[in-house]
PDB file of N, CA, C and O in Angstrom:
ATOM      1  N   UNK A   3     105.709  95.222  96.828  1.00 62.00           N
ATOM      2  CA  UNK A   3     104.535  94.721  97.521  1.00 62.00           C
ATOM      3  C   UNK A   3     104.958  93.813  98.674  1.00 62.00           C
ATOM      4  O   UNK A   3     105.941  93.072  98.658  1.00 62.00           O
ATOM      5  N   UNK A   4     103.989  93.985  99.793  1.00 78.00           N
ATOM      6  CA  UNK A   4     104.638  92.584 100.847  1.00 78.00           C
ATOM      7  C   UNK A   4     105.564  93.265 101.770  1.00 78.00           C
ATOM      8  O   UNK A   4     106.000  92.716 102.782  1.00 78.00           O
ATOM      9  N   UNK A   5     105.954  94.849 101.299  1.00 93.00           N
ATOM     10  CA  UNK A   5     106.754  95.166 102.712  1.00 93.00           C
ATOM     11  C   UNK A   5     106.667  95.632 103.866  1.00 93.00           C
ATOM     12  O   UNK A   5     107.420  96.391 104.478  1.00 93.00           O
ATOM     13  N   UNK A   6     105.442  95.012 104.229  1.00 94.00           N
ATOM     14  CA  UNK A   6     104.878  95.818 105.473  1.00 94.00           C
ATOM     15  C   UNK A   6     106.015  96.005 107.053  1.00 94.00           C
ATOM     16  O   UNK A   6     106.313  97.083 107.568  1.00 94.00           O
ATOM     17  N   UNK A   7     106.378  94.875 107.443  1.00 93.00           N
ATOM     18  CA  UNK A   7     107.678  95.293 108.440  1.00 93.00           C
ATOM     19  C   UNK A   7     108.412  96.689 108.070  1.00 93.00           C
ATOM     20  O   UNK A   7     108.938  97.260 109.025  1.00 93.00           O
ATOM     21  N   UNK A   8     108.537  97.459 106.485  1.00 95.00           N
ATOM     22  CA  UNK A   8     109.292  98.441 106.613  1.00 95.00           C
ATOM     23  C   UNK A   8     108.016  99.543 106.932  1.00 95.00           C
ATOM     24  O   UNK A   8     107.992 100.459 107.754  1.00 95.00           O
ATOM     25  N   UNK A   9     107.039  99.125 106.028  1.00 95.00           N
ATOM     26  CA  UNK A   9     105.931  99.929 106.352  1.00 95.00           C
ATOM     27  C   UNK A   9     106.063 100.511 107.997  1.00 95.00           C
ATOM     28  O   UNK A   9     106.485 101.621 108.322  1.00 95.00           O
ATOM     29  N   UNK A  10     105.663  99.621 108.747  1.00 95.00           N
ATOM     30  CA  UNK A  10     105.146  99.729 109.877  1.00 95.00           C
ATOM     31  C   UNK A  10     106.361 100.720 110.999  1.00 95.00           C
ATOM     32  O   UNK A  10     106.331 101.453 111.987  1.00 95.00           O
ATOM     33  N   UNK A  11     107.419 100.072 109.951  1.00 95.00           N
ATOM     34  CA  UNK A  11     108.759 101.159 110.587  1.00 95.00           C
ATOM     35  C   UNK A  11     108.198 102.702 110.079  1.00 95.00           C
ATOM     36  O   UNK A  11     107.958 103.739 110.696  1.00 95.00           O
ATOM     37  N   UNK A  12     108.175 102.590 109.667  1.00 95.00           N
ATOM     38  CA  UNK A  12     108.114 104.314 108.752  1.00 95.00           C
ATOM     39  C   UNK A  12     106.335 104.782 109.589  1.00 95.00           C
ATOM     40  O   UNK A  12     106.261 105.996 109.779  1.00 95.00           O
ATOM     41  N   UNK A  13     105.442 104.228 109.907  1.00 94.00           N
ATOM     42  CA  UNK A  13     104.197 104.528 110.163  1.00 94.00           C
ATOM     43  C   UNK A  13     105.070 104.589 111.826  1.00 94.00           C
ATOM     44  O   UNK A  13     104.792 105.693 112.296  1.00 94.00           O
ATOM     45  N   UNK A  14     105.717 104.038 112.528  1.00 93.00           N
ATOM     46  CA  UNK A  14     105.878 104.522 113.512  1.00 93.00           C
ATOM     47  C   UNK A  14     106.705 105.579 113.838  1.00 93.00           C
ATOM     48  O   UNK A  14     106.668 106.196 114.903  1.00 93.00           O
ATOM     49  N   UNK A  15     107.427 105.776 112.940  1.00 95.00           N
ATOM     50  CA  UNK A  15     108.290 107.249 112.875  1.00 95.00           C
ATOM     51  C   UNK A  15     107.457 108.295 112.925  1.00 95.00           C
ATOM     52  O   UNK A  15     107.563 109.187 113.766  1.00 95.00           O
ATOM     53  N   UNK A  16     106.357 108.244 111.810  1.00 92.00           N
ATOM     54  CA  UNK A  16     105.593 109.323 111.917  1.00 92.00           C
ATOM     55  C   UNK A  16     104.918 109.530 112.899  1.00 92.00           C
ATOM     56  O   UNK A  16     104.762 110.715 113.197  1.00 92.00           O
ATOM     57  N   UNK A  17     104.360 108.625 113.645  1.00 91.00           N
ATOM     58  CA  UNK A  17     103.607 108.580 115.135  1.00 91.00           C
ATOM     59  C   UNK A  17     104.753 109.542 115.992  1.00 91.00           C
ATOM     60  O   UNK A  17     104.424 110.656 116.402  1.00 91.00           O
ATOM     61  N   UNK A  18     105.815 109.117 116.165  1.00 93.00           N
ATOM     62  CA  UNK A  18     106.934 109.833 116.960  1.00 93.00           C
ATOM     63  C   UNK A  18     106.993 111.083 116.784  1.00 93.00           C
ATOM     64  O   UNK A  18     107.182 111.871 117.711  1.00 93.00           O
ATOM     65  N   UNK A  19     106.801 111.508 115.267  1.00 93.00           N
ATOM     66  CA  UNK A  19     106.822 112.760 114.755  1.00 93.00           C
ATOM     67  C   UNK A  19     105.768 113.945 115.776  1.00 93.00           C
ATOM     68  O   UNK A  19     105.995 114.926 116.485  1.00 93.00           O
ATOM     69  N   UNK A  20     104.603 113.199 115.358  1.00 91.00           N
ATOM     70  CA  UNK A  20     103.729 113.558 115.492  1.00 91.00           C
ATOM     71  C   UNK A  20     103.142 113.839 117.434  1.00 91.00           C
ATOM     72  O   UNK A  20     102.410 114.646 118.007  1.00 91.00           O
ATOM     73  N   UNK A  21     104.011 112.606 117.858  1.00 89.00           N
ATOM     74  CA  UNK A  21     103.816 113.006 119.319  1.00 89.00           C
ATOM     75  C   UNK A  21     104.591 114.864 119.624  1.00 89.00           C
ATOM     76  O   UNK A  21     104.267 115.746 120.419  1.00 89.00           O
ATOM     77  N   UNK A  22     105.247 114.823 118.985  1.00 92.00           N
ATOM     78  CA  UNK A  22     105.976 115.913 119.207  1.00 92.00           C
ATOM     79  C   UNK A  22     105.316 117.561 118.311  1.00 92.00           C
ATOM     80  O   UNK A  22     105.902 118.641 118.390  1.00 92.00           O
ATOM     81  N   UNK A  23     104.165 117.350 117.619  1.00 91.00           N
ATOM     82  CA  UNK A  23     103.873 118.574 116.907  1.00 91.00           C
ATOM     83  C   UNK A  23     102.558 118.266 116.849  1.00 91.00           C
ATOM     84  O   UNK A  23     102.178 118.437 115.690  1.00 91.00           O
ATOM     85  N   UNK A  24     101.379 117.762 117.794  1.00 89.00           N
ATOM     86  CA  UNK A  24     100.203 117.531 117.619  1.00 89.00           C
ATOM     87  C   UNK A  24      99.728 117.126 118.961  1.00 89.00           C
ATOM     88  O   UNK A  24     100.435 116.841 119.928  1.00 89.00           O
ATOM     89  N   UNK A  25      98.707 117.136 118.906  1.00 86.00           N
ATOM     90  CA  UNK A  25      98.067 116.789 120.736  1.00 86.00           C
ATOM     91  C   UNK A  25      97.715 115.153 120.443  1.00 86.00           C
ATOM     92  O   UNK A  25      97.446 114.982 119.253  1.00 86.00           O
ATOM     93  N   UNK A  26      97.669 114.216 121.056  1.00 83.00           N
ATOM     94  CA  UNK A  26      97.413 113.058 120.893  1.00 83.00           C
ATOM     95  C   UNK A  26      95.483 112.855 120.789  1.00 83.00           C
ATOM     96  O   UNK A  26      94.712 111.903 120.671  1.00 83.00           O
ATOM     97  N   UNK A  27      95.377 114.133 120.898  1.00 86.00           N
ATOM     98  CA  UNK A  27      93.493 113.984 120.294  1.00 86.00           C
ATOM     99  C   UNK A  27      93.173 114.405 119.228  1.00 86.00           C
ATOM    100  O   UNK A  27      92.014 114.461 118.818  1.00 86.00           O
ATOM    101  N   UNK A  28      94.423 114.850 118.482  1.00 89.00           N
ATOM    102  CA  UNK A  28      94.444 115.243 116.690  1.00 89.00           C
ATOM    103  C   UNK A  28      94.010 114.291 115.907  1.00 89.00           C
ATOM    104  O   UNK A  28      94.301 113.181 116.352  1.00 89.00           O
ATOM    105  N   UNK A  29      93.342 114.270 114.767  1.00 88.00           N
ATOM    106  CA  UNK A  29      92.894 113.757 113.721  1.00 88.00           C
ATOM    107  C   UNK A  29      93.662 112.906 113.113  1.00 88.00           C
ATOM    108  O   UNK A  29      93.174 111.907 112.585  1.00 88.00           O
ATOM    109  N   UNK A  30      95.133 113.191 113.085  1.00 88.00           N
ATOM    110  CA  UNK A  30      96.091 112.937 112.395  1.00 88.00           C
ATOM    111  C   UNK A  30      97.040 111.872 113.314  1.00 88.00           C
ATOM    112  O   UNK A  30      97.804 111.128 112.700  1.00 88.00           O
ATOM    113  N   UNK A  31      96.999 111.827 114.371  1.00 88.00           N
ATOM    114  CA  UNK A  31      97.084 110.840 115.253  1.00 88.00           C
ATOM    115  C   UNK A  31      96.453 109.485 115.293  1.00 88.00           C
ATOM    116  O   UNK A  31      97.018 108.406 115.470  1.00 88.00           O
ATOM    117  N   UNK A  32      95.030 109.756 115.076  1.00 91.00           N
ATOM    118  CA  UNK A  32      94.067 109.006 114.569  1.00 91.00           C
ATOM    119  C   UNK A  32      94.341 108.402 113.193  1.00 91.00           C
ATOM    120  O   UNK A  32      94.280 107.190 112.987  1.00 91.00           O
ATOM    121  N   UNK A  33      94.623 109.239 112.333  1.00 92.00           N
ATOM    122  CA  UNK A  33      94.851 108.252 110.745  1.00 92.00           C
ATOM    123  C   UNK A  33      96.231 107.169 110.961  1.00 92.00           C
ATOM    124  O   UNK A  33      96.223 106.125 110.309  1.00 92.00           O
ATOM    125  N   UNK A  34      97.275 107.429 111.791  1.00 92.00           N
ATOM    126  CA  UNK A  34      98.698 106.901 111.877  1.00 92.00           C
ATOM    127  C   UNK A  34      98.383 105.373 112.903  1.00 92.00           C
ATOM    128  O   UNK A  34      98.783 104.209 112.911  1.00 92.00           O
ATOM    129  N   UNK A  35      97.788 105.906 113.398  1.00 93.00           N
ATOM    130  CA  UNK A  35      96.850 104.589 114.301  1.00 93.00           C
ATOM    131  C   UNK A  35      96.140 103.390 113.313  1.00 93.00           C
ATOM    132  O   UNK A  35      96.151 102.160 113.353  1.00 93.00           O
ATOM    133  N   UNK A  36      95.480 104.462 112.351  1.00 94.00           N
ATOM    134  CA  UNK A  36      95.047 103.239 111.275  1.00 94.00           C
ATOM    135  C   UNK A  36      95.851 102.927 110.387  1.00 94.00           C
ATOM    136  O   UNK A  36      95.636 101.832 109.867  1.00 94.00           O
ATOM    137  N   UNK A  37      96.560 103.400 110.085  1.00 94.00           N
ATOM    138  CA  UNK A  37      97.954 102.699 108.704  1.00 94.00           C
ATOM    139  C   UNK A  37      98.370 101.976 109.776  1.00 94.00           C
ATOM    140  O   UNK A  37      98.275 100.785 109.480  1.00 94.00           O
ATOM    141  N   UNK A  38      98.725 102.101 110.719  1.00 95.00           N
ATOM    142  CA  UNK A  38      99.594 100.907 111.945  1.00 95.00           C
ATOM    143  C   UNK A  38      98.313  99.746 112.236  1.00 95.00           C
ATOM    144  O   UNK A  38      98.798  98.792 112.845  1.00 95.00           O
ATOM    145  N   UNK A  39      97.158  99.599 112.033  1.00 95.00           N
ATOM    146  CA  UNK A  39      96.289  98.579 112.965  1.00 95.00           C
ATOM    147  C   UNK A  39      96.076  98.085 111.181  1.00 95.00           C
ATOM    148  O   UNK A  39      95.722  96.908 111.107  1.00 95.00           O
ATOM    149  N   UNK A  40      96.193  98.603 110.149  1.00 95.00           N
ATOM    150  CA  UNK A  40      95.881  98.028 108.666  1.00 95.00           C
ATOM    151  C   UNK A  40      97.070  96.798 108.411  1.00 95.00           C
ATOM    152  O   UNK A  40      96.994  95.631 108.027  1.00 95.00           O
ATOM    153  N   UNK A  41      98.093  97.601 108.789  1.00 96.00           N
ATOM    154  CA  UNK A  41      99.841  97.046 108.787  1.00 96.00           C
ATOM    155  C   UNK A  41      99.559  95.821 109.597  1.00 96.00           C
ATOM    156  O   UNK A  41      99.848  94.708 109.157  1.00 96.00           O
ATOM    157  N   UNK A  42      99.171  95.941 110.417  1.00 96.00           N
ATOM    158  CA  UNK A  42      99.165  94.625 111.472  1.00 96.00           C
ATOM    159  C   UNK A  42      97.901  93.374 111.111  1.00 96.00           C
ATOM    160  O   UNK A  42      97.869  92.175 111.388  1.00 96.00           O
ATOM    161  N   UNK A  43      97.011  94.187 110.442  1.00 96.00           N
ATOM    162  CA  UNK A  43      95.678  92.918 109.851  1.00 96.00           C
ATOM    163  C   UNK A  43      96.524  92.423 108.506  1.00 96.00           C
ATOM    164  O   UNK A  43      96.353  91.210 108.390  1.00 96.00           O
ATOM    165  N   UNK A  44      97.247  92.863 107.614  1.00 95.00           N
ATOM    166  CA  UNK A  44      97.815  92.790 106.651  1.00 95.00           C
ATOM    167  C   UNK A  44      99.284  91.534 107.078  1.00 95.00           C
ATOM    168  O   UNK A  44     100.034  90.956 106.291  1.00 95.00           O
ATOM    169  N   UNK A  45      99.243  91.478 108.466  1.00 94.00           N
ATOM    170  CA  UNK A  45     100.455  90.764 108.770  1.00 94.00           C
ATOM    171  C   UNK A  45      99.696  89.285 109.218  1.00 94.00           C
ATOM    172  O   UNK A  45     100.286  88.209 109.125  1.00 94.00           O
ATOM    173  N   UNK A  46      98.615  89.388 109.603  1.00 95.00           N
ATOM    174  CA  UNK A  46      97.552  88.726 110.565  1.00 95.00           C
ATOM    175  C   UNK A  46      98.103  89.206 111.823  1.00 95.00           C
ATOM    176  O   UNK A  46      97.788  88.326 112.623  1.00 95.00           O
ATOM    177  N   UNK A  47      98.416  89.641 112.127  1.00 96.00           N
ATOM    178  CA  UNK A  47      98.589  90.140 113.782  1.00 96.00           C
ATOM    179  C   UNK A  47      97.523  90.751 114.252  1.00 96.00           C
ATOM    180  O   UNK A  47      97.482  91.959 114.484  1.00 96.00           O
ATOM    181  N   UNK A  48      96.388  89.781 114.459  1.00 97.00           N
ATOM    182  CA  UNK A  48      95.116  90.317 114.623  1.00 97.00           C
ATOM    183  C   UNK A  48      95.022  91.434 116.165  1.00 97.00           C
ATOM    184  O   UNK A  48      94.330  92.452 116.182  1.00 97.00           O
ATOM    185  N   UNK A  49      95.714  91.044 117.136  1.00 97.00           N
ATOM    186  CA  UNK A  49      95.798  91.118 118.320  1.00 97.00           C
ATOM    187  C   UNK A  49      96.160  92.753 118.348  1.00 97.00           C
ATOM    188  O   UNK A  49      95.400  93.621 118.778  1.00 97.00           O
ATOM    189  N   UNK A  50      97.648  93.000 117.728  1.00 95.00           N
ATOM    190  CA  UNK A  50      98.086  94.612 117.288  1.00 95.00           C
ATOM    191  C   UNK A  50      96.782  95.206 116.476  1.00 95.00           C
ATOM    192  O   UNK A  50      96.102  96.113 116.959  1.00 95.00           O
ATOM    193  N   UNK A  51      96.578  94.780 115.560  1.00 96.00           N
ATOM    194  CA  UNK A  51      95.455  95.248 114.658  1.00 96.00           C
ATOM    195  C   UNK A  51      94.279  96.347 115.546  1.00 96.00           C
ATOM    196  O   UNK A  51      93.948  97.525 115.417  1.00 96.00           O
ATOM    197  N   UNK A  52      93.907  95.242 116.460  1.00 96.00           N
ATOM    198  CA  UNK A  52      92.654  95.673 117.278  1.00 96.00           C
ATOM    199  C   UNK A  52      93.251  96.469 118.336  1.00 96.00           C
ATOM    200  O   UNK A  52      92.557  97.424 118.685  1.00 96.00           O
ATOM    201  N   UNK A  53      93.984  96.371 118.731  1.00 95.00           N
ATOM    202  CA  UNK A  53      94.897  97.533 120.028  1.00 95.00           C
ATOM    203  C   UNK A  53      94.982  98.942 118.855  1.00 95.00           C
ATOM    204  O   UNK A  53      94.273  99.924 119.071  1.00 95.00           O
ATOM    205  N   UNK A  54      95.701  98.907 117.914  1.00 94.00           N
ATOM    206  CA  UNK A  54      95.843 100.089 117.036  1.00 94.00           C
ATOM    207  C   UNK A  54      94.382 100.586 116.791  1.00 94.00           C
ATOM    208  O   UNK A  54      93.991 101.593 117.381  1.00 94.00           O
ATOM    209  N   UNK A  55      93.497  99.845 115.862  1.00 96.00           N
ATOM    210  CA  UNK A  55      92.514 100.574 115.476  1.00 96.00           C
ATOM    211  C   UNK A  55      91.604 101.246 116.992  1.00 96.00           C
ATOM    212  O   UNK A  55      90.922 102.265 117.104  1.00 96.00           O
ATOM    213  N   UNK A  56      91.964 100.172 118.005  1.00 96.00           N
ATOM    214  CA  UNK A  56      90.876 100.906 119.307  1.00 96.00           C
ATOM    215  C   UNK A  56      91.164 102.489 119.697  1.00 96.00           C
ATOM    216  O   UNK A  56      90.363 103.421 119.761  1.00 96.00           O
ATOM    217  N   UNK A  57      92.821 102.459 119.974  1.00 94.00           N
ATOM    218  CA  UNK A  57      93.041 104.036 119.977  1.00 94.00           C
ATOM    219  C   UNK A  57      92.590 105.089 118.926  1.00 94.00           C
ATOM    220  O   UNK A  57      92.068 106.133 119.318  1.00 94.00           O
ATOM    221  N   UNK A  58      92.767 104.860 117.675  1.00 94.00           N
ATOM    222  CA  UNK A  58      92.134 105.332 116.268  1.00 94.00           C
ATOM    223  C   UNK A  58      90.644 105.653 116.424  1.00 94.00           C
ATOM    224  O   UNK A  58      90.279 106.815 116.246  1.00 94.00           O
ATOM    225  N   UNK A  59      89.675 104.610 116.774  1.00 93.00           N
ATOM    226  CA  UNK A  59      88.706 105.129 117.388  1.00 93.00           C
ATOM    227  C   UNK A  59      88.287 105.753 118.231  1.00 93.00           C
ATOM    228  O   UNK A  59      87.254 106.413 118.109  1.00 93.00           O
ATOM    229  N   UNK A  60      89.232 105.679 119.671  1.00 94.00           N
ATOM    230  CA  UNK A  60      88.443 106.318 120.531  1.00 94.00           C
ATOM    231  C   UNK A  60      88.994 107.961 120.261  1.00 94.00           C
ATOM    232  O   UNK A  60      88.462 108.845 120.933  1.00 94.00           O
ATOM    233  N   UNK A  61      89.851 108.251 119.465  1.00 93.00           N
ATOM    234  CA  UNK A  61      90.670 109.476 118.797  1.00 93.00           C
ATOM    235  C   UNK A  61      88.928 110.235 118.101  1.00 93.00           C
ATOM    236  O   UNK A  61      88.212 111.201 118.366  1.00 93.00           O
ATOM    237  N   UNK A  62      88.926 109.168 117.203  1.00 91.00           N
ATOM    238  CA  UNK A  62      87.815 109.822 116.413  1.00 91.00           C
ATOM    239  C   UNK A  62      86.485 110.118 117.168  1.00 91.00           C
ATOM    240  O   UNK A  62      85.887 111.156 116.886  1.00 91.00           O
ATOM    241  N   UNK A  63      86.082 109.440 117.924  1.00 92.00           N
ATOM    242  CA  UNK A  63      84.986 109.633 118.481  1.00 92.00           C
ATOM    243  C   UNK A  63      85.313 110.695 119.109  1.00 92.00           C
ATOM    244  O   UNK A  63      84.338 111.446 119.066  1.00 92.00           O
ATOM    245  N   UNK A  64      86.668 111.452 120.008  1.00 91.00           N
ATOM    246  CA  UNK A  64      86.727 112.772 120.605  1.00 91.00           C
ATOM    247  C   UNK A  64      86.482 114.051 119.394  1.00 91.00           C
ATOM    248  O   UNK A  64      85.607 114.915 119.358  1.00 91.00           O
ATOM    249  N   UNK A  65      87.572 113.794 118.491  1.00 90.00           N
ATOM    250  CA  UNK A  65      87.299 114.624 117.509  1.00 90.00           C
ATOM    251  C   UNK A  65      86.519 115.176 116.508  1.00 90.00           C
ATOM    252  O   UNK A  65      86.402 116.334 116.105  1.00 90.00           O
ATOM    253  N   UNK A  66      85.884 113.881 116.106  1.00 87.00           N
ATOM    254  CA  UNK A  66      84.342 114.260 115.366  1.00 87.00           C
ATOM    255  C   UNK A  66      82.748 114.280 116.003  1.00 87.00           C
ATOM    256  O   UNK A  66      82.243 114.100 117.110  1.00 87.00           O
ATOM    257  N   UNK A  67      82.486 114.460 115.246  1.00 88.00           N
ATOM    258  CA  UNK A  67      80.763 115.010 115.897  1.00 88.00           C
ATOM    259  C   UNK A  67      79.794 113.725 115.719  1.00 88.00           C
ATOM    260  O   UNK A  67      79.810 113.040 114.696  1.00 88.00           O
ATOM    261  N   UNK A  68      78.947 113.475 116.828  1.00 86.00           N
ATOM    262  CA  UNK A  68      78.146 112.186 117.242  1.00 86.00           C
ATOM    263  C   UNK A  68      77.377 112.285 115.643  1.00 86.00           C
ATOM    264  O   UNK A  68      76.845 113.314 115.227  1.00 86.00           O
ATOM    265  N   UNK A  69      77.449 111.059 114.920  1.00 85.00           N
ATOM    266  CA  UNK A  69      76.958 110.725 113.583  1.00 85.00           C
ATOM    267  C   UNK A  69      77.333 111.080 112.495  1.00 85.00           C
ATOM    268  O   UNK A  69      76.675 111.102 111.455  1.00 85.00           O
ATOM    269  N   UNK A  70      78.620 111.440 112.691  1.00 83.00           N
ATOM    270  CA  UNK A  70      79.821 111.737 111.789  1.00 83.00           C
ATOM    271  C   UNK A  70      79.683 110.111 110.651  1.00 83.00           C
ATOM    272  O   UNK A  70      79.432 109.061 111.243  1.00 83.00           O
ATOM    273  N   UNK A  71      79.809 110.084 109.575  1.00 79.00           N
ATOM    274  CA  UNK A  71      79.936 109.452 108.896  1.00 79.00           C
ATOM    275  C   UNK A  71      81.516 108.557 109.124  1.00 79.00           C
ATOM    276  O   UNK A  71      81.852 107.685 108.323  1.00 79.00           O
TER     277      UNK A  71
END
């Protein structure tokens, strides 16, 4: 418990991954955005937090449908 610095290593690997086998308006782009902006509220790094989750959102809002749950 408490290891988020490795966390956040490994959540950015997969981002890297993922730049390379996904369009950056994928779904899945979007979830790696939120394990990284969770990682950063979990650190208090409120500042990262809200930069991560904003991309995460504006991801989702392309990809899902207006009143998407």
């Amino acid at each position: 418990m408490g290891e988020y610095p490795e966390a956040l290593s490994f959540f950015n690997k997969a981002l890297t991954i993922q730049k390379k086998t996904v369009t950056e308006n994928h779904a899945n782009f979007a979830q790696s955005f939120n394990n990284i902006d969770a990682t950063y509220y979990k650190l208090k790094d409120y500042s990262n937090a809200l930069t991560h989750f904003r991309k995460a959102l504006d991801i989702w809002e392309c990809v899902l449908p207006p009143g998407h749950p």
